Coordinates of C-alpha atoms and ligand atoms in Angstrom, one line a residue:
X25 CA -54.6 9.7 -33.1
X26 CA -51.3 9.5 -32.2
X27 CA -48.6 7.4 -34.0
X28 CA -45.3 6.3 -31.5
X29 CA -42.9 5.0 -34.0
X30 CA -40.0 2.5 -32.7
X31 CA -36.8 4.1 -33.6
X32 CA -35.9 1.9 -37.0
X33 CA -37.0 1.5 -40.6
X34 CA -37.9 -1.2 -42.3
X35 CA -38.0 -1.4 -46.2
X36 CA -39.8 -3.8 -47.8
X37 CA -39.8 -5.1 -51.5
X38 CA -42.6 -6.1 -53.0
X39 CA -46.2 -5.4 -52.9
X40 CA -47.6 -9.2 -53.9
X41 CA -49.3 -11.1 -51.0
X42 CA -46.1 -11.1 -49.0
X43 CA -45.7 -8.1 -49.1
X44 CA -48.8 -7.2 -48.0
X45 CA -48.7 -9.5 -45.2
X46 CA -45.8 -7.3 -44.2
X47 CA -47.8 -4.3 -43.7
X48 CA -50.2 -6.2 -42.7
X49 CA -49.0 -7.3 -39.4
X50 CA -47.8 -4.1 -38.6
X51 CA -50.9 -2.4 -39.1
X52 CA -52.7 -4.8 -36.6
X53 CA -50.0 -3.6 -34.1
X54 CA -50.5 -0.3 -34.8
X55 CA -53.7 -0.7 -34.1
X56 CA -53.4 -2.0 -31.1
X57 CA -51.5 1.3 -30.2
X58 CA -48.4 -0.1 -29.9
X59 CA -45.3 1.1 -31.6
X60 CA -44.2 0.7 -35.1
X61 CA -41.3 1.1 -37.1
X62 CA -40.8 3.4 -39.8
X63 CA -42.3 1.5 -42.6
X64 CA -41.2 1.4 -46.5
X65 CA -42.6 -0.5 -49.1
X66 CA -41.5 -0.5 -52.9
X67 CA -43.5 -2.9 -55.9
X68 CA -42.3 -2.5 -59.3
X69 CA -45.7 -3.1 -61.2
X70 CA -48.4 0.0 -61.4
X71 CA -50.6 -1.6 -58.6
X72 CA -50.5 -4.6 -55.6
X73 CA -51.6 -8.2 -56.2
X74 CA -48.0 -9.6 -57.0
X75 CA -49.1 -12.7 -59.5
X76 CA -52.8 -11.8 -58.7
X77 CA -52.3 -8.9 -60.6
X78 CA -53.0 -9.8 -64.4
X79 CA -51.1 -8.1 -67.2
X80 CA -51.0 -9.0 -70.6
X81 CA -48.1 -8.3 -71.5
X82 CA -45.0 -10.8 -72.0
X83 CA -41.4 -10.6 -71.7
X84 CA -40.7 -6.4 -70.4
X85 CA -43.3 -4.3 -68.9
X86 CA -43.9 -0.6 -70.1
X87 CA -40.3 0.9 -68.6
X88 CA -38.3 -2.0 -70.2
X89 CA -38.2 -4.2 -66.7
X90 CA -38.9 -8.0 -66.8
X91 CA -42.0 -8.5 -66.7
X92 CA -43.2 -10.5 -63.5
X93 CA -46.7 -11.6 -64.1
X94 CA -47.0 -15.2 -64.7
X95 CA -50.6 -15.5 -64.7
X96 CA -53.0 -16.0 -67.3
X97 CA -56.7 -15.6 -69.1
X98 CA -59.2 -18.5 -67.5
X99 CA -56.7 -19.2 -64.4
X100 CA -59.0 -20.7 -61.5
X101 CA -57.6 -21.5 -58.1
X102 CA -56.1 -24.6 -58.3
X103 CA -56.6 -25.3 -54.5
X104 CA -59.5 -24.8 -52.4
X105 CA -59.9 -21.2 -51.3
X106 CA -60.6 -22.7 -47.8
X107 CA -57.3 -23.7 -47.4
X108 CA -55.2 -19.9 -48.3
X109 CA -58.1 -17.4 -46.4
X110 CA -56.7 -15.3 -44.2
X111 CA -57.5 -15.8 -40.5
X112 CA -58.8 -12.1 -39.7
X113 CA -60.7 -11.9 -43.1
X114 CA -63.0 -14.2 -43.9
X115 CA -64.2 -14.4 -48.0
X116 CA -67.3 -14.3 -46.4
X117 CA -66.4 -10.6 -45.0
X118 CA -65.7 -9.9 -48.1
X119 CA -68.1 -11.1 -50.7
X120 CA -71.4 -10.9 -48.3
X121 CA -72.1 -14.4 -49.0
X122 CA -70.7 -17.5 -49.4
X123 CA -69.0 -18.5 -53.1
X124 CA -67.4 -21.7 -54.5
X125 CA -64.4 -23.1 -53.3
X126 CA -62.2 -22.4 -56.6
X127 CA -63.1 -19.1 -57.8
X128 CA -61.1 -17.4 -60.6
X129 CA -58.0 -14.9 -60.5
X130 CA -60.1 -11.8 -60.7
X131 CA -62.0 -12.7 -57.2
X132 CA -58.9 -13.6 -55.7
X133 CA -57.7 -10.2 -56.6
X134 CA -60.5 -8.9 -55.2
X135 CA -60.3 -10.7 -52.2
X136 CA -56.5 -9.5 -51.3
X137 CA -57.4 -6.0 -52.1
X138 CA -60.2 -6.2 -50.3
X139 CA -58.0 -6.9 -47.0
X140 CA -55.4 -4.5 -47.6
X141 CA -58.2 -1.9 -48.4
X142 CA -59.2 -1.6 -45.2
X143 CA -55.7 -0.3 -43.9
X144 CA -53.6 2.6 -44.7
X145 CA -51.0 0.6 -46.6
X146 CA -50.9 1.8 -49.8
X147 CA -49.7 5.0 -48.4
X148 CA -46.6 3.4 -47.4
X149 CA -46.1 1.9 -51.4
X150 CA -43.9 3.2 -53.7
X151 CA -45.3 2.3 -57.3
X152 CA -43.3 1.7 -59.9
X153 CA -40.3 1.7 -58.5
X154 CA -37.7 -1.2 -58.6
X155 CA -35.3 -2.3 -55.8
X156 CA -32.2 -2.2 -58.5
X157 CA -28.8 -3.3 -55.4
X158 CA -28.8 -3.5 -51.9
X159 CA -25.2 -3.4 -50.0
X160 CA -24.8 -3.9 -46.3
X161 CA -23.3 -1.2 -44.0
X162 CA -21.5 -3.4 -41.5
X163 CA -20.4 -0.3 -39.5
X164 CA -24.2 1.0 -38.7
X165 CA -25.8 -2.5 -39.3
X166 CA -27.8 -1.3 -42.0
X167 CA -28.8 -1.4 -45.5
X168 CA -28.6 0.7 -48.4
X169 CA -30.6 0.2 -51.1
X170 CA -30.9 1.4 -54.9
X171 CA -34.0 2.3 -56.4
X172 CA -35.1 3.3 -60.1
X173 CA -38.3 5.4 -60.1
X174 CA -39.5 4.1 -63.2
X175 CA -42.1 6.8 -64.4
X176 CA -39.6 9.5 -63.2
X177 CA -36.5 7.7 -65.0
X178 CA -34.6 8.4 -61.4
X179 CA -32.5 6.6 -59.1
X180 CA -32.7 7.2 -55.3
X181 CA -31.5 5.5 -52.6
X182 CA -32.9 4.7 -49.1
X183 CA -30.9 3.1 -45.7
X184 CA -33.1 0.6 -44.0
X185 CA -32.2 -1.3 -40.4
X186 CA -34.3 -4.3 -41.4
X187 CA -34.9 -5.6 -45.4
X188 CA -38.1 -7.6 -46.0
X189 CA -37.6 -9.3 -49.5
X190 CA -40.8 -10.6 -50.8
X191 CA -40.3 -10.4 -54.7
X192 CA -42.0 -14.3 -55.3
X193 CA -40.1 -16.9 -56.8
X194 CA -42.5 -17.9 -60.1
X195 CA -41.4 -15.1 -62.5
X196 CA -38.1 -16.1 -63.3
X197 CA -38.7 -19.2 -66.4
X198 CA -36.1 -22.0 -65.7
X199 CA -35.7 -22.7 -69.7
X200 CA -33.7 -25.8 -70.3
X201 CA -32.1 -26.4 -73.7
X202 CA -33.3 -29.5 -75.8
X203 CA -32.0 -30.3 -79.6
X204 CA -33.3 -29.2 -82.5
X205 CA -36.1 -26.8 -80.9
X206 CA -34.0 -23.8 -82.0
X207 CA -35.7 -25.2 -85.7
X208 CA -39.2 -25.7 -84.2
X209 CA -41.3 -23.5 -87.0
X210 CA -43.9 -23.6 -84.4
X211 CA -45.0 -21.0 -81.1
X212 CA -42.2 -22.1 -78.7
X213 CA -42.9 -20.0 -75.0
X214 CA -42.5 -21.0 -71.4
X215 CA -45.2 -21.0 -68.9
X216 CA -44.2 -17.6 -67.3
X217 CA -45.2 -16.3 -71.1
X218 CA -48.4 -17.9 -71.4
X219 CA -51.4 -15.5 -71.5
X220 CA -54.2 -18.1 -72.0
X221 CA -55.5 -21.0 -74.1
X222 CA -57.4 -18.8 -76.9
X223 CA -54.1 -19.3 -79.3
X224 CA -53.4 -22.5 -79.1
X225 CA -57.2 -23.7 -80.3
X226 CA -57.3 -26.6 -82.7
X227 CA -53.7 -26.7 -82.2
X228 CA -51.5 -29.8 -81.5
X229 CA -49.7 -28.6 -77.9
X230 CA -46.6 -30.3 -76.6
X231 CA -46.4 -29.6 -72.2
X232 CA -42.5 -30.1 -71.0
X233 CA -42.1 -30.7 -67.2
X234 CA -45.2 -32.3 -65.2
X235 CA -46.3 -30.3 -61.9
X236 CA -49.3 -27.3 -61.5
X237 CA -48.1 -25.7 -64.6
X238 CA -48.2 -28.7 -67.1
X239 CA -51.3 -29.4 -65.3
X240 CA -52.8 -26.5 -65.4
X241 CA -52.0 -25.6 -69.1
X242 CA -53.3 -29.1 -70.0
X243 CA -56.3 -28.4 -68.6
X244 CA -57.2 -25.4 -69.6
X245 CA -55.8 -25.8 -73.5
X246 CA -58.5 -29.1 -73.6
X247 CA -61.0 -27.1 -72.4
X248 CA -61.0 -24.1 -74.7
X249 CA -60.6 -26.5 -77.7
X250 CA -56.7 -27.6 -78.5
X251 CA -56.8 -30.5 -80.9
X252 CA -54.3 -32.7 -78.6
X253 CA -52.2 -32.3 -75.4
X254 CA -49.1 -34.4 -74.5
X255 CA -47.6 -34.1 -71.3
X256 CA -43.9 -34.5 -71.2
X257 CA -42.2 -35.7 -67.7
X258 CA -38.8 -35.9 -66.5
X259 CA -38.9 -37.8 -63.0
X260 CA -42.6 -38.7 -63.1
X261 CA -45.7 -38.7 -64.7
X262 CA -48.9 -36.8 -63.3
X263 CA -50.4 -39.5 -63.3
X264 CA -54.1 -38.0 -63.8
X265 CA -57.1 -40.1 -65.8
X266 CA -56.7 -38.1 -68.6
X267 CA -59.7 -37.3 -70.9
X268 CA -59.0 -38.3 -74.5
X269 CA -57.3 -35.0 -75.8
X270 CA -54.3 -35.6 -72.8
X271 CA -52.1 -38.0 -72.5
X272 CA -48.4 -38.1 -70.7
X273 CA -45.2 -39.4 -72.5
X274 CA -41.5 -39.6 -70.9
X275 CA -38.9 -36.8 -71.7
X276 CA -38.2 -35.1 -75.2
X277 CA -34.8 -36.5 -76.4
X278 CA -34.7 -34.1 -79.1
X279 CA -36.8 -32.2 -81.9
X280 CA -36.2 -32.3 -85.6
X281 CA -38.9 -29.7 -87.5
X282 CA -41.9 -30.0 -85.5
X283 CA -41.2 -33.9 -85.0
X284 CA -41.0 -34.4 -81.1
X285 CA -38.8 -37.6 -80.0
X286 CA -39.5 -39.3 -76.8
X287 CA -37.8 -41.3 -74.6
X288 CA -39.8 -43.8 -75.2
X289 CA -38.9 -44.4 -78.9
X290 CA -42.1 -42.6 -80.0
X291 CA -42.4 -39.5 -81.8
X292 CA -45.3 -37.1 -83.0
X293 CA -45.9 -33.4 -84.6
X294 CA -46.6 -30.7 -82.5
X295 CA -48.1 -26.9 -84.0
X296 CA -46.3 -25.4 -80.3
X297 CA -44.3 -26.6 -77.3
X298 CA -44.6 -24.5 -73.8
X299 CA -41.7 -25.2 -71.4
X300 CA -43.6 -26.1 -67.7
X301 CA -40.3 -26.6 -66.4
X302 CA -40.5 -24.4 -63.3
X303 CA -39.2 -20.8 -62.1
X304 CA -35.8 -19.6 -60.8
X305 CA -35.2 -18.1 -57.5
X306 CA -34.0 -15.2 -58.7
X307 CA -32.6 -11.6 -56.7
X308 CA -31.0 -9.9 -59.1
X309 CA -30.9 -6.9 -56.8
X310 CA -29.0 -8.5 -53.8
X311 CA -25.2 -9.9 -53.8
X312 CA -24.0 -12.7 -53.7
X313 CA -23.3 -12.9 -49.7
X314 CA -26.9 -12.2 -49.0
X315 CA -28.5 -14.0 -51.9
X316 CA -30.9 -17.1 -51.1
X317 CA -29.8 -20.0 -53.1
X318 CA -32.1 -22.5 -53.5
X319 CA -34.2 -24.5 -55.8
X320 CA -38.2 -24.5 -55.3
X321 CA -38.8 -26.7 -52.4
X322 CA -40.7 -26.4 -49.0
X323 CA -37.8 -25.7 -46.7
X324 CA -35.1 -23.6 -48.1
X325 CA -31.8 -24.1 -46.8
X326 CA -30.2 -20.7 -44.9
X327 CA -33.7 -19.3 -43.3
X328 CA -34.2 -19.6 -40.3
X329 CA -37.9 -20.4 -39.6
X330 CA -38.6 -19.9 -43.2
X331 CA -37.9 -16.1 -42.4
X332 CA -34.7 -15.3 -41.6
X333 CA -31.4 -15.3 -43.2
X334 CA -29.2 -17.3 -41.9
X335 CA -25.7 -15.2 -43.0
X336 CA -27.3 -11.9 -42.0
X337 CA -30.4 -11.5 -39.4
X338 CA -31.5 -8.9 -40.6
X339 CA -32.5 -9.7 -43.6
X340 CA -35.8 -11.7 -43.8
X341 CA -37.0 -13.4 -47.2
X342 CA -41.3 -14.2 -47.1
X343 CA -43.0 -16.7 -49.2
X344 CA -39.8 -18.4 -50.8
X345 CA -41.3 -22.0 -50.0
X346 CA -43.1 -24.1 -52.7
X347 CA -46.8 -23.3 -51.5
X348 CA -49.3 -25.8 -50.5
X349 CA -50.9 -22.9 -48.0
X350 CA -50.2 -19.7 -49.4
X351 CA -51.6 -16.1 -48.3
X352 CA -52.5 -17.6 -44.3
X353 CA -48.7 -18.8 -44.7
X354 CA -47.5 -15.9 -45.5
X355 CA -49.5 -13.7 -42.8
X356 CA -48.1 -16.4 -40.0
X357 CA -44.3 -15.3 -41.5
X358 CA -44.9 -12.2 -41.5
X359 CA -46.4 -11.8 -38.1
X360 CA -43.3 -13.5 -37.2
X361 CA -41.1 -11.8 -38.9
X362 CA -42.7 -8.4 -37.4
X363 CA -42.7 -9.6 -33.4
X364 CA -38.8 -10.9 -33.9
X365 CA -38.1 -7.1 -35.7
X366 CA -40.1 -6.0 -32.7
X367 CA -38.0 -8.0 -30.1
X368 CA -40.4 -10.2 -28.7
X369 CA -39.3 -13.2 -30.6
X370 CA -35.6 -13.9 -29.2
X371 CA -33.1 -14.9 -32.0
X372 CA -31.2 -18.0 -30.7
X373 CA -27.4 -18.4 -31.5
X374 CA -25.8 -19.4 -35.3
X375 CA -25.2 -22.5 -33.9
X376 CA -28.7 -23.4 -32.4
X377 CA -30.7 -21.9 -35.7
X378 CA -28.3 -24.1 -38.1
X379 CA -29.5 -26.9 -36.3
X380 CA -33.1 -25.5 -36.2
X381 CA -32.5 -25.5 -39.9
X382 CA -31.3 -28.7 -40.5
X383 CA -34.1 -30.4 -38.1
X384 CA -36.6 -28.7 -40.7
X385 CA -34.4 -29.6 -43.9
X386 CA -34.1 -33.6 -42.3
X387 CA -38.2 -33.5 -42.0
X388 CA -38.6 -32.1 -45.7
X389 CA -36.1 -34.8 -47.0
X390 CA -38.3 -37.5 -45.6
X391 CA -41.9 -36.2 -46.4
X392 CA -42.1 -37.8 -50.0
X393 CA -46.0 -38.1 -51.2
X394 CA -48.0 -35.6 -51.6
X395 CA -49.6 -36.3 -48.3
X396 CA -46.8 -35.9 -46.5
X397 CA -45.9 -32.3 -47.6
X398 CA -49.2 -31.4 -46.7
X399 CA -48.2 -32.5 -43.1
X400 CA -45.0 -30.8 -43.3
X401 CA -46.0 -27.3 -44.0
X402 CA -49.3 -28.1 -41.8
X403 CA -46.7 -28.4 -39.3
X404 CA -44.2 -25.3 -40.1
X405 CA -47.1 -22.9 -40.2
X406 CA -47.9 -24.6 -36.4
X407 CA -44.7 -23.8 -35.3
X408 CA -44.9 -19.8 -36.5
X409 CA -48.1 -19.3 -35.0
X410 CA -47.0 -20.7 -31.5
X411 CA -45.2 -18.0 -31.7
X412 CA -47.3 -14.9 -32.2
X413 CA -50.7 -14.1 -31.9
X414 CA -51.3 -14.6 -35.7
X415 CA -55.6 -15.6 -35.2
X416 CA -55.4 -19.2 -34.1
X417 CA -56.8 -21.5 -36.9
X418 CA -57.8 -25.5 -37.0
X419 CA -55.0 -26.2 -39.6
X420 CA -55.8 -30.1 -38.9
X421 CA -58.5 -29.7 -40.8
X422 CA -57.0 -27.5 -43.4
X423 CA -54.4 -30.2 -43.8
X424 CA -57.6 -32.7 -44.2
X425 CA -59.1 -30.3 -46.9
X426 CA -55.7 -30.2 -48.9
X427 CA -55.7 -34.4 -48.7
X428 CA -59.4 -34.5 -49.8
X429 CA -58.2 -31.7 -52.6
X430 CA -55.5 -34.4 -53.6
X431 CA -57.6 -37.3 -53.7
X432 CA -60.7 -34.9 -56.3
X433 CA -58.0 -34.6 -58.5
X434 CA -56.9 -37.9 -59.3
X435 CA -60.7 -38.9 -59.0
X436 CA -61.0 -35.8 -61.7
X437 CA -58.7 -33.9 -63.0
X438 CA -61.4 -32.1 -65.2
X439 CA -64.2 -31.6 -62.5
X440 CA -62.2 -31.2 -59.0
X441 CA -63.1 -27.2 -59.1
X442 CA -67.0 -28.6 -58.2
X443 CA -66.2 -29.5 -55.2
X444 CA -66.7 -27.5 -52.0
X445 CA -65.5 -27.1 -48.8
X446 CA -65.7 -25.7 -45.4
X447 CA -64.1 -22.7 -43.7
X448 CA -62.5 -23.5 -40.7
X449 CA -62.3 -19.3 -40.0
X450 CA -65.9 -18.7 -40.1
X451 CA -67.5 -22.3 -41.1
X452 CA -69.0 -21.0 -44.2
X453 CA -70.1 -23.9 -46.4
X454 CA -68.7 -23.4 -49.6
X455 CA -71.7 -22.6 -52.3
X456 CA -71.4 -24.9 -55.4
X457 CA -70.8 -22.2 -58.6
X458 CA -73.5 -21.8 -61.0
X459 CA -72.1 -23.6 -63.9
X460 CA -69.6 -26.6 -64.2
X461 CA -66.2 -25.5 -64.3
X462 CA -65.2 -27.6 -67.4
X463 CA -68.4 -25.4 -69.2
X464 CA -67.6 -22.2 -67.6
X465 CA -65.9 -20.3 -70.2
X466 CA -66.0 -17.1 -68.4
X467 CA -63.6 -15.8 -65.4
X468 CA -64.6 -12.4 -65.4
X469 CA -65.6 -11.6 -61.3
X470 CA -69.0 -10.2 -62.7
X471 CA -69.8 -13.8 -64.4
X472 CA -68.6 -15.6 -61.3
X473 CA -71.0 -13.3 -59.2
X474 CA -74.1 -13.8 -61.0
X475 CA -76.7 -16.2 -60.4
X476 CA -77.3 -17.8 -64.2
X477 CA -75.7 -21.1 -65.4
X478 CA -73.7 -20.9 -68.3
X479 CA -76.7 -21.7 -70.9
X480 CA -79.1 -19.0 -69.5
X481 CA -76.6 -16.7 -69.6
X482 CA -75.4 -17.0 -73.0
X483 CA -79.1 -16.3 -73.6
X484 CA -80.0 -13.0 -71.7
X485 CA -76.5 -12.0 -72.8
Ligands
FAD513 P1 -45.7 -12.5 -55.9 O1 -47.1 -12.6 -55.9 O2 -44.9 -13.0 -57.0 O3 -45.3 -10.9 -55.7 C1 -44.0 -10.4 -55.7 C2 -44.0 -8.9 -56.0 O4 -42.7 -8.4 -55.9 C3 -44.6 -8.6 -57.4 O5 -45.6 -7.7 -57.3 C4 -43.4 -8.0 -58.1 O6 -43.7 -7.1 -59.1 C5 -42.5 -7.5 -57.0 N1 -41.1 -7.4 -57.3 C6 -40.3 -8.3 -57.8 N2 -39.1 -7.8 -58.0 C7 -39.1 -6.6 -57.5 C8 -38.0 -5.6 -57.4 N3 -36.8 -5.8 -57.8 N4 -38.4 -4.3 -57.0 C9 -39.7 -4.1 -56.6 N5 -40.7 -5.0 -56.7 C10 -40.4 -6.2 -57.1 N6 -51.4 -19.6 -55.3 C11 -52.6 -20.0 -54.8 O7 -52.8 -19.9 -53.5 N7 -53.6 -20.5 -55.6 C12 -53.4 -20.6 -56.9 O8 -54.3 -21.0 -57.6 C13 -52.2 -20.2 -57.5 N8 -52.0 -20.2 -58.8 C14 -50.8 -19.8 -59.3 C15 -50.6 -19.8 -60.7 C16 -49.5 -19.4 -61.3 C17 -49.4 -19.4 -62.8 C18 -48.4 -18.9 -60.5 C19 -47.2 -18.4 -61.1 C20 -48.6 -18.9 -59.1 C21 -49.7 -19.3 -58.5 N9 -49.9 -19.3 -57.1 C22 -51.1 -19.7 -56.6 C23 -48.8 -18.9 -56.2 C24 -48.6 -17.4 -56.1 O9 -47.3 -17.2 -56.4 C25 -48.9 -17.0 -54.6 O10 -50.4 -17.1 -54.4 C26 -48.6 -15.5 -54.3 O11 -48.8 -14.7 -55.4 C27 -47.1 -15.3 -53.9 O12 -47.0 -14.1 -53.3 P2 -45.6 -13.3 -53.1 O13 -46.0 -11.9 -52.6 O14 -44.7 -14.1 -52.4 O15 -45.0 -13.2 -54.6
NA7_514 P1 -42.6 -26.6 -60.3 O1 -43.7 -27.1 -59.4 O2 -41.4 -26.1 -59.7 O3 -42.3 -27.8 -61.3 C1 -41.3 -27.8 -62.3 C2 -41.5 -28.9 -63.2 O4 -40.5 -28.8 -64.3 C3 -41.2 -30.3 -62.6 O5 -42.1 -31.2 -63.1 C4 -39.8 -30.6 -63.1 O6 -39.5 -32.0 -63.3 C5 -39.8 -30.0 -64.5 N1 -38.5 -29.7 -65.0 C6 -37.5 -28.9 -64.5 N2 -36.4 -28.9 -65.2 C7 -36.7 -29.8 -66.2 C8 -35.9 -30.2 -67.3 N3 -34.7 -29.8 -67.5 N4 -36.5 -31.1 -68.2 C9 -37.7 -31.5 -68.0 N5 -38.5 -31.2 -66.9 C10 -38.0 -30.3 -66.1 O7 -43.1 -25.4 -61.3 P2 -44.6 -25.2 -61.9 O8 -44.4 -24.0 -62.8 O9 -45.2 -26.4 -62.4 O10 -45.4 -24.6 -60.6 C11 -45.0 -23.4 -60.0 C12 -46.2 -22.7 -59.5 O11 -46.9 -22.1 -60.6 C13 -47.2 -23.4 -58.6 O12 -47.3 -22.9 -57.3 C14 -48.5 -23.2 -59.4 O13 -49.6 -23.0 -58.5 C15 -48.2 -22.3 -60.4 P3 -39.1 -33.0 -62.1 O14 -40.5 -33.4 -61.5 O15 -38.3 -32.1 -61.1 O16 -38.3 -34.0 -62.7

């Protein structure tokens, strides 16, 4: 078969699900026999998956770089899987037969391999390897970039004409400072550091910050046995109908030993705190002039469509949005992304994408419930796919599925992961898992595909 290769390169950092979606999109026009570019790609972890790919490890990997992996032991989808499955690869293509609609990390994992598998893409990956400074070459319009090989010890560097940054934005702990914890005698660790809820058993837990990761922890501490979770919130609470074992509390004023003060007046002992105060957009690699700047929201200022930076077109970030969708969102960037590198997309004037911009950043600043963001992204992800010819999908009814997803969780917080959906790719009814979720103590993707509920299992076992 013969390959025709467009005349420029594209490097791309990051092998997680953006990444991916990167090569992704060029494969499928590869395989349509058209041209491609020259294609790079460069992940600084041992092996693809981004945050699907567990380590742990905390704080710096085996060569001494920051670690990325925020994941953690007994992490379940906290979304239906119905509403992040790729368009042209269905779970259903992939497992044989249809599963629950929250399965665990590991079958996620499984899942995005399982697509990328089916291409040539990992020839085109450079493992670890790390994208160390990129400088623009105004004269040729292009970029060069500064690698460490990390097994080699080495430093290389490549020239690009197009840079596709999709390095994630939940790896970076956004750690704020609050009095008296630097005397804390207990475990004191922010979410990015948290491995799973084995060590914190018959332990008193104190959550700061209230979104998924507060959540999440919570939930997961109470049901592998903590002896109490409080919730701490800034802005607002979660809000949830708690169990007995959770409960919320307004902001920490300050700690003295491992006495916790509230806003509130109150105060209470804690054995260990964990920071759920969010993640840092962070690029160490890139300066300042082509840096994003922004704070983890759903339309980041300076990208045009989501995609493409605004100071320099040829730079393109992926999945630097707060995710309601996730891998289908970012296939429909990167299939964008690919068509305007391949010139069928037109790039309109400065002028006419700052106010493409600002139409999107007006929208986000009045979408304020939860149901309402839904309908935002619902409708940024319609707008990319008008574009290409990303597999149409009915994203109505994916936004319907992410409303009934919010309205299972404040009915309960504890048993939302029984529910089950439908696929709008393939209309695979969702199969209801074995077990309960609150009993299921197991996440390994051999558990999740057998057939026995909890108690038989722990008998043949
Ligand atoms: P990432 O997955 O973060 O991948 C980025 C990749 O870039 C990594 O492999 C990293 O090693 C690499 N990289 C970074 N810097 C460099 C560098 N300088 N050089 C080379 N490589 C580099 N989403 C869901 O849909 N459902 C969920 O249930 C869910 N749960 C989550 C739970 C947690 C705790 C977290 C943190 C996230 C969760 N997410 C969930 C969101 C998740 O981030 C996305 O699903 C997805 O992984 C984002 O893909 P990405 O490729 O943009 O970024
Ligand atoms: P998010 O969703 O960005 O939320 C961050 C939370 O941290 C949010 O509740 C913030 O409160 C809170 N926060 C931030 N700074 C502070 C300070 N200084 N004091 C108290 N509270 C603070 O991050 P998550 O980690 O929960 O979720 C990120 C992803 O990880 C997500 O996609 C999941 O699937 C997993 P605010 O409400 O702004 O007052």
């Amino acid at each position: 078969q013969i390959i025709f290769m467009t005349a420029f390169k594209v490097g791309i950092i990051g092998a997680g699900p953006s990444g991916l979606a990167m090569l992704r999109a060029f494969e499928s026009e590869q395989k349509k026999g058209n041209p491609i570019p020259e294609l790079k790609c460069y992940e600084k972890q041992d092996n693809w998956g981004g945050m699907w790919n567990y380590t742990w490890r905390t704080g710096v990997g085996k060569y001494g770089e920051p670690l990325h992996g925020s994941m953690y032991k007994y992490l379940w989808s906290n979304g239906p899987k119905e509403c992040l499955e790729f368009a042209d690869y269905t779970f259903t293509e992939h497992f044989g037969q249809p599963i629950s609609s929250y399965p665990p990390r590991e079958v996620l994992f499984d899942y995005i391999e399982g697509r990328i598998k089916q291409s040539n893409a990992r020839d085109y990956i450079q493992f670890n390897t790390v994208a160390r400074w990129v400088d623009y070459l105004p004269e040729t319009k292009q970029f060069r970039v500064i690698f460490d090989n990390l097994v080699k010890n080495e430093t290389f560097e490549e020239i690009f004409d197009y840079l596709v940054v999709g390095t994630g934005h939940f790896s970076t702990p956004n750690m704020p400072y609050f009095k008296g914890i630097d005397n804390f005698p207990g475990a004191v660790m922010h979410a990015h550091d948290f491995r799973g809820a084995d060590q914190f058993k018959n332990q008193k837990l104190l959550l700061i910050g209230s979104s998924y990761s507060a959540e999440d922890i919570g939930v997961q501490c109470y049901k592998h046995g903590s002896a109490g979770v409080t919730i701490s919130y800034r802005s607002n609470p979660l809000g949830s109908k708690w169990p007995d074992g959770i409960k919320e509390k307004p902001l920490v004023t300050h700690f003295e030993g491992n006495k916790a003060f509230f806003k509130d007046g109150t105060s209470e002992e804690f054995d260990a705190v964990v920071f759920c105060t969010g993640y840092q957009h962070k690029f160490p690699f890139l300066p300042d002039n082509l840096r994003l700047k922004t704070k983890n929201c759903l339309y980041p200022d300076n990208l045009y469509k989501g995609v493409i930076f605004h100071e320099n077109e040829k730079l393109i970030f992926l999945g630097m949005q707060d995710q309601y969708y996730t891998f289908n969102m970012f296939d429909t960037q990167a299939w964008f992304a690919r068509d305007y590198m391949l010139g069928r997309v037109a790039l309109p004037n400065g002028q006419e994408r700052r106010k493409d911009i600002d139409k999107w950043m007006d929208y986000e600043k009045r979408s304020l419930t939860g149901e309402e963001h839904v309908d935002f992204q619902t409708d940024y992800i319609k707008d990319l796919i008008s574009y290409t010819d990303y597999p149409a999908f009915d994203l109505d009814k994916v936004a319907d599925m992410f409303k009934s997803w919010l309205k299972d969780k404040e009915e309960s917080i504890l048993g939302y992961r029984d529910k089950v959906y439908q696929s709008v790719m393939d209309n695979t009814h969702a199969e209801k898992h074995h077990t309960k979720w609150m009993k299921e103590m197991d996440d390994s993707l051999e558990r999740y595909l057998d057939e026995q509920p909890a108690d038989e299992f722990e008998l043949s076992k």
